[in-house]
mmCIF file of C-alpha atoms in Angstrom:
data_model
loop_
_atom_site.group_PDB
_atom_site.id
_atom_site.type_symbol
_atom_site.label_atom_id
_atom_site.label_comp_id
_atom_site.label_asym_id
_atom_site.label_seq_id
_atom_site.Cartn_x
_atom_site.Cartn_y
_atom_site.Cartn_z
ATOM 1 C CA MET A 1 9.652 -4.342 -0.967
ATOM 2 C CA ALA A 2 9.587 -0.936 -0.448
ATOM 3 C CA ALA A 3 13.099 1.890 1.005
ATOM 4 C CA ALA A 4 15.163 3.232 3.894
ATOM 5 C CA ALA A 5 14.594 6.918 3.650
ATOM 6 C CA ALA A 6 13.627 9.820 5.810
ATOM 7 C CA GLY A 7 9.906 10.256 5.969
ATOM 8 C CA PRO A 8 8.002 12.643 3.729
ATOM 9 C CA PRO A 9 6.796 15.930 5.214
ATOM 10 C CA PRO A 10 3.414 15.845 6.957
ATOM 11 C CA PRO A 11 0.872 15.515 4.160
ATOM 12 C CA THR A 12 -2.424 17.187 3.676
ATOM 13 C CA PRO A 13 -4.745 14.282 4.508
ATOM 14 C CA THR A 14 -6.590 12.886 1.528
ATOM 15 C CA PRO A 15 -10.089 14.345 1.823
ATOM 16 C CA ASP A 16 -13.110 12.160 2.281
ATOM 17 C CA SER A 17 -15.324 12.943 -0.676
ATOM 18 C CA ALA A 18 -19.055 13.139 -0.469
ATOM 19 C CA ILE A 19 -20.482 9.912 -1.782
ATOM 20 C CA THR A 20 -22.089 11.431 -4.866
ATOM 21 C CA LEU A 21 -21.380 11.086 -8.549
ATOM 22 C CA PRO A 22 -18.796 13.540 -9.932
ATOM 23 C CA GLU A 23 -20.339 16.451 -11.807
ATOM 24 C CA ASN A 24 -18.337 16.004 -15.002
ATOM 25 C CA SER A 25 -20.243 13.180 -16.653
ATOM 26 C CA THR A 26 -18.312 13.515 -19.940
ATOM 27 C CA ARG A 27 -15.326 11.784 -18.355
ATOM 28 C CA HIS A 28 -15.044 8.347 -16.808
ATOM 29 C CA SER A 29 -16.014 8.541 -13.147
ATOM 30 C CA MET A 30 -14.463 6.200 -10.589
ATOM 31 C CA PHE A 31 -14.550 5.963 -6.826
ATOM 32 C CA VAL A 32 -11.462 5.058 -4.812
ATOM 33 C CA ARG A 33 -11.332 3.704 -1.277
ATOM 34 C CA ILE A 34 -8.435 2.974 1.067
ATOM 35 C CA ARG A 35 -9.441 0.738 3.974
ATOM 36 C CA LEU A 36 -8.005 -1.618 6.543
ATOM 37 C CA ALA A 37 -7.481 -5.134 5.266
ATOM 38 C CA GLY A 38 -8.517 -8.248 7.178
ATOM 39 C CA LYS A 39 -8.079 -12.002 6.897
ATOM 40 C CA SER A 40 -10.718 -12.213 4.183
ATOM 41 C CA ASP A 41 -8.409 -10.120 1.977
ATOM 42 C CA VAL A 42 -5.506 -12.587 2.186
ATOM 43 C CA PRO A 43 -6.156 -14.219 -1.243
ATOM 44 C CA HIS A 44 -5.903 -10.809 -2.917
ATOM 45 C CA ILE A 45 -2.924 -9.771 -0.794
ATOM 46 C CA HIS A 46 -1.134 -12.982 -1.788
ATOM 47 C CA LYS A 47 -1.741 -12.327 -5.499
ATOM 48 C CA LEU A 48 -0.596 -8.710 -5.123
ATOM 49 C CA ILE A 49 2.641 -9.767 -3.403
ATOM 50 C CA HIS A 50 3.325 -12.270 -6.170
ATOM 51 C CA GLN A 51 2.774 -9.617 -8.844
ATOM 52 C CA MET A 52 5.126 -7.331 -6.916
ATOM 53 C CA ALA A 53 7.778 -10.089 -6.845
ATOM 54 C CA VAL A 54 7.445 -10.443 -10.617
ATOM 55 C CA PHE A 55 7.793 -6.675 -11.102
ATOM 56 C CA GLU A 56 10.853 -6.519 -8.828
ATOM 57 C CA ARG A 57 12.421 -9.593 -10.523
ATOM 58 C CA LEU A 58 12.524 -11.374 -7.180
ATOM 59 C CA THR A 59 10.249 -14.386 -7.715
ATOM 60 C CA HIS A 60 13.127 -16.651 -6.654
ATOM 61 C CA LEU A 61 12.675 -15.237 -3.138
ATOM 62 C CA PHE A 62 8.893 -15.576 -3.097
ATOM 63 C CA SER A 63 7.667 -18.401 -0.869
ATOM 64 C CA ALA A 64 4.619 -16.877 0.863
ATOM 65 C CA THR A 65 1.358 -18.815 0.772
ATOM 66 C CA GLU A 66 -2.157 -17.775 1.689
ATOM 67 C CA THR A 67 -1.865 -19.967 4.770
ATOM 68 C CA SER A 68 1.417 -18.431 5.928
ATOM 69 C CA LEU A 69 0.045 -14.917 5.382
ATOM 70 C CA SER A 70 -3.129 -15.732 7.306
ATOM 71 C CA THR A 71 -1.040 -17.139 10.151
ATOM 72 C CA THR A 72 1.329 -14.188 10.476
ATOM 73 C CA LEU A 73 -0.809 -11.159 9.624
ATOM 74 C CA PHE A 74 -3.758 -9.697 11.552
ATOM 75 C CA ASN A 75 -2.814 -11.170 14.930
ATOM 76 C CA SER A 76 -2.552 -7.778 16.661
ATOM 77 C CA PRO A 77 -4.598 -4.569 16.617
ATOM 78 C CA PRO A 78 -3.920 -2.385 13.564
ATOM 79 C CA PHE A 79 -0.975 0.043 13.802
ATOM 80 C CA GLN A 80 0.499 -1.877 16.753
ATOM 81 C CA SER A 81 1.948 -4.545 14.490
ATOM 82 C CA PHE A 82 1.639 -5.523 10.817
ATOM 83 C CA THR A 83 -1.033 -3.420 9.124
ATOM 84 C CA VAL A 84 -2.346 -3.542 5.566
ATOM 85 C CA PHE A 85 -4.299 -0.892 3.684
ATOM 86 C CA ILE A 86 -6.214 -2.079 0.624
ATOM 87 C CA LEU A 87 -6.838 0.216 -2.350
ATOM 88 C CA GLU A 88 -10.029 -0.618 -4.222
ATOM 89 C CA LEU A 89 -12.073 1.008 -6.962
ATOM 90 C CA SER A 90 -15.714 1.067 -7.925
ATOM 91 C CA GLN A 91 -17.804 2.575 -10.703
ATOM 92 C CA LEU A 92 -20.501 3.380 -8.118
ATOM 93 C CA PRO A 93 -20.216 5.149 -4.758
ATOM 94 C CA PHE A 94 -19.000 2.921 -1.943
ATOM 95 C CA PRO A 95 -21.739 1.926 0.520
ATOM 96 C CA LEU A 96 -21.526 2.666 4.217
ATOM 97 C CA ASP A 97 -20.667 -0.983 4.883
ATOM 98 C CA HIS A 98 -18.962 -2.691 7.822
ATOM 99 C CA HIS A 99 -15.622 -1.078 6.964
ATOM 100 C CA TYR A 100 -17.040 2.306 7.991
ATOM 101 C CA SER A 101 -17.976 0.994 11.413
ATOM 102 C CA ASN A 102 -14.455 -0.306 12.073
ATOM 103 C CA PRO A 103 -13.380 1.486 15.276
ATOM 104 C CA ASN A 104 -9.700 1.303 14.291
ATOM 105 C CA TYR A 105 -9.855 3.160 10.984
ATOM 106 C CA THR A 106 -12.414 5.033 8.908
ATOM 107 C CA PRO A 107 -11.821 4.409 5.199
ATOM 108 C CA ILE A 108 -10.675 7.206 2.924
ATOM 109 C CA THR A 109 -12.967 7.607 -0.067
ATOM 110 C CA GLN A 110 -12.487 9.858 -3.058
ATOM 111 C CA SER A 111 -14.100 10.343 -6.464
ATOM 112 C CA ILE A 112 -11.930 10.811 -9.550
ATOM 113 C CA ASN A 113 -12.442 11.471 -13.252
ATOM 114 C CA LEU A 114 -10.360 9.717 -15.890
ATOM 115 C CA ASP A 115 -9.952 10.691 -19.535
ATOM 116 C CA VAL A 116 -10.197 7.049 -20.611
ATOM 117 C CA PRO A 117 -11.529 3.964 -18.806
ATOM 118 C CA ILE A 118 -9.057 1.639 -17.113
ATOM 119 C CA ASP A 119 -8.392 -1.546 -19.070
ATOM 120 C CA ASP A 120 -7.849 -4.204 -16.413
ATOM 121 C CA PRO A 121 -7.568 -7.761 -17.782
ATOM 122 C CA ASP A 122 -7.340 -9.150 -14.221
ATOM 123 C CA ARG A 123 -10.427 -7.328 -12.973
ATOM 124 C CA GLU A 124 -12.413 -10.456 -12.139
ATOM 125 C CA ILE A 125 -9.687 -12.246 -10.164
ATOM 126 C CA PHE A 126 -9.205 -9.112 -8.048
ATOM 127 C CA ARG A 127 -12.905 -8.673 -7.295
ATOM 128 C CA SER A 128 -13.515 -8.107 -3.555
ATOM 129 C CA ASP A 129 -16.519 -9.276 -1.544
ATOM 130 C CA GLY A 130 -18.494 -6.123 -2.292
ATOM 131 C CA GLY A 131 -17.893 -6.405 -6.011
ATOM 132 C CA PHE A 132 -15.168 -3.749 -5.972
ATOM 133 C CA VAL A 133 -11.789 -4.158 -7.690
ATOM 134 C CA VAL A 134 -8.621 -4.372 -5.599
ATOM 135 C CA ALA A 135 -5.940 -2.259 -7.291
ATOM 136 C CA GLY A 136 -3.118 -2.145 -4.742
ATOM 137 C CA PHE A 137 -1.981 -2.343 -1.147
ATOM 138 C CA VAL A 138 0.531 -1.087 1.380
ATOM 139 C CA LEU A 139 1.908 -3.182 4.260
ATOM 140 C CA PHE A 140 3.601 -1.384 7.149
ATOM 141 C CA PHE A 141 4.447 -1.783 10.834
ATOM 142 C CA PRO A 142 5.853 0.259 13.746
ATOM 143 C CA ASN A 143 9.527 0.970 14.165
ATOM 144 C CA TYR A 144 11.434 3.378 16.373
ATOM 145 C CA SER A 145 13.886 6.262 15.967
ATOM 146 C CA SER A 146 16.238 6.566 18.929
ATOM 147 C CA PHE A 147 17.511 9.876 17.522
ATOM 148 C CA LEU A 148 13.991 11.334 17.571
ATOM 149 C CA ALA A 149 12.876 9.273 20.579
ATOM 150 C CA LYS A 150 9.670 8.671 18.670
ATOM 151 C CA PRO A 151 7.979 5.700 17.024
ATOM 152 C CA GLY A 152 7.435 5.639 13.286
ATOM 153 C CA PHE A 153 6.165 3.395 10.516
ATOM 154 C CA TYR A 154 8.251 1.227 8.214
ATOM 155 C CA ILE A 155 6.641 0.410 4.877
ATOM 156 C CA GLU A 156 7.594 -3.116 3.878
ATOM 157 C CA ASP A 157 5.547 -3.240 0.667
ATOM 158 C CA ILE A 158 3.658 -0.766 -1.468
ATOM 159 C CA PHE A 159 2.286 -1.917 -4.791
ATOM 160 C CA VAL A 160 -0.228 -0.761 -7.381
ATOM 161 C CA ARG A 161 -1.234 -3.135 -10.166
ATOM 162 C CA GLU A 162 0.026 -2.243 -13.641
ATOM 163 C CA SER A 163 -3.349 -1.158 -15.048
ATOM 164 C CA TYR A 164 -3.724 1.430 -12.274
ATOM 165 C CA ARG A 165 -0.279 3.040 -12.286
ATOM 166 C CA ARG A 166 0.482 6.696 -13.066
ATOM 167 C CA LYS A 167 -2.923 7.785 -11.823
ATOM 168 C CA GLY A 168 -1.966 8.971 -8.343
ATOM 169 C CA PHE A 169 -2.990 5.815 -6.470
ATOM 170 C CA GLY A 170 0.502 5.109 -5.108
ATOM 171 C CA LYS A 171 0.627 8.629 -3.722
ATOM 172 C CA MET A 172 -2.759 8.071 -2.080
ATOM 173 C CA LEU A 173 -1.484 4.934 -0.317
ATOM 174 C CA LEU A 174 1.651 6.682 0.915
ATOM 175 C CA SER A 175 -0.396 9.676 2.036
ATOM 176 C CA ALA A 176 -2.722 7.400 4.006
ATOM 177 C CA VAL A 177 0.222 5.903 5.926
ATOM 178 C CA ALA A 178 1.798 9.319 6.495
ATOM 179 C CA ALA A 179 -1.507 10.778 7.683
ATOM 180 C CA GLN A 180 -1.884 7.930 10.187
ATOM 181 C CA ALA A 181 1.672 8.554 11.403
ATOM 182 C CA VAL A 182 0.899 12.240 11.909
ATOM 183 C CA LYS A 183 -2.351 11.394 13.691
ATOM 184 C CA MET A 184 -0.476 9.122 16.116
ATOM 185 C CA GLY A 185 2.341 11.616 16.722
ATOM 186 C CA HIS A 186 4.981 9.468 15.039
ATOM 187 C CA GLY A 187 8.282 10.961 13.946
ATOM 188 C CA ARG A 188 8.811 9.469 10.499
ATOM 189 C CA VAL A 189 7.810 7.036 7.776
ATOM 190 C CA GLU A 190 10.495 5.148 5.880
ATOM 191 C CA TRP A 191 10.790 2.487 3.207
ATOM 192 C CA CYS A 192 13.213 0.955 0.665
ATOM 193 C CA VAL A 193 13.417 1.334 -3.099
ATOM 194 C CA LEU A 194 15.363 -0.734 -5.630
ATOM 195 C CA ASP A 195 18.201 1.268 -7.179
ATOM 196 C CA TRP A 196 17.117 0.463 -10.761
ATOM 197 C CA ASN A 197 13.571 1.710 -10.199
ATOM 198 C CA VAL A 198 14.342 5.260 -11.338
ATOM 199 C CA ASN A 199 10.688 6.169 -11.814
ATOM 200 C CA ALA A 200 9.908 5.319 -8.186
ATOM 201 C CA ILE A 201 13.002 7.153 -6.945
ATOM 202 C CA LYS A 202 11.996 10.288 -8.862
ATOM 203 C CA PHE A 203 8.446 10.018 -7.543
ATOM 204 C CA TYR A 204 9.620 9.695 -3.934
ATOM 205 C CA GLN A 205 11.996 12.646 -4.297
ATOM 206 C CA GLU A 206 9.268 14.811 -5.815
ATOM 207 C CA MET A 207 7.004 14.105 -2.851
ATOM 208 C CA GLY A 208 9.716 15.262 -0.456
ATOM 209 C CA ALA A 209 11.355 11.994 0.603
ATOM 210 C CA ASP A 210 15.112 11.890 1.186
ATOM 211 C CA VAL A 211 16.598 8.930 -0.712
ATOM 212 C CA MET A 212 19.565 8.140 1.503
ATOM 213 C CA GLN A 213 22.350 6.908 -0.788
ATOM 214 C CA GLU A 214 24.814 6.367 2.055
ATOM 215 C CA TRP A 215 22.732 3.664 3.774
ATOM 216 C CA ARG A 216 22.820 -0.023 2.845
ATOM 217 C CA ILE A 217 20.436 -2.773 3.920
ATOM 218 C CA CYS A 218 22.001 -5.654 5.859
ATOM 219 C CA ARG A 219 20.012 -8.868 6.023
ATOM 220 C CA LEU A 220 20.348 -12.323 7.543
ATOM 221 C CA THR A 221 17.972 -14.889 6.127
ATOM 222 C CA GLY A 222 17.723 -18.561 5.276
ATOM 223 C CA GLU A 223 20.775 -20.720 6.094
ATOM 224 C CA ALA A 224 22.869 -17.691 7.102
ATOM 225 C CA LEU A 225 20.268 -16.724 9.700
ATOM 226 C CA GLN A 226 20.106 -20.278 11.036
ATOM 227 C CA ALA A 227 23.887 -20.559 11.246
ATOM 228 C CA PHE A 228 24.362 -17.213 12.969
ATOM 229 C CA GLY A 229 21.483 -17.865 15.346
ATOM 230 C CA ASN A 230 22.982 -21.126 16.637
#
């Protein structure tokens, strides 16, 4: 789950890199892509959400299945309802595949150099159709600010798998959502953060987000929702 906070300042959009190998061959070259997810990505999305529940110590609240995700996601055009960006990596340049012809969103691609290779024990179970490795995701949907009289985006989930953390990938996902908000003329992006996750709080503050201590989340769910709704 991701934080109720004022949105970050308009970002400099993550540049699309030329699809060529990085010049510095003495380091470990990787290619990163952020693209729209679809129904075929649901098995990976389900595994990512479960890993996020484990990280947030909230597995007792986790009841999503691949079937329930397939039923509730991807029923509306992207950015008009629930939208998912997938973060995936490859050791070779990404091909100009069907994701690049998607009229709703052109993927962001970037080449990076790492000092050491990424050790990912779950690499094979997070292999996507093209042979790339899914490393993270962000799930968001429209909301509205009556004070600004503008729509915005609310980030429900943002998650990067453990092997890929502290490499700038979370920032790339947030930047992709913020850039889409700017492109659409939205007024803000907001999300939630757990109060014990001090590393995430520091990261969000450093990127310009206002962590609003005075706000509290109120939630009706389960039996309380049923009782109050009757």
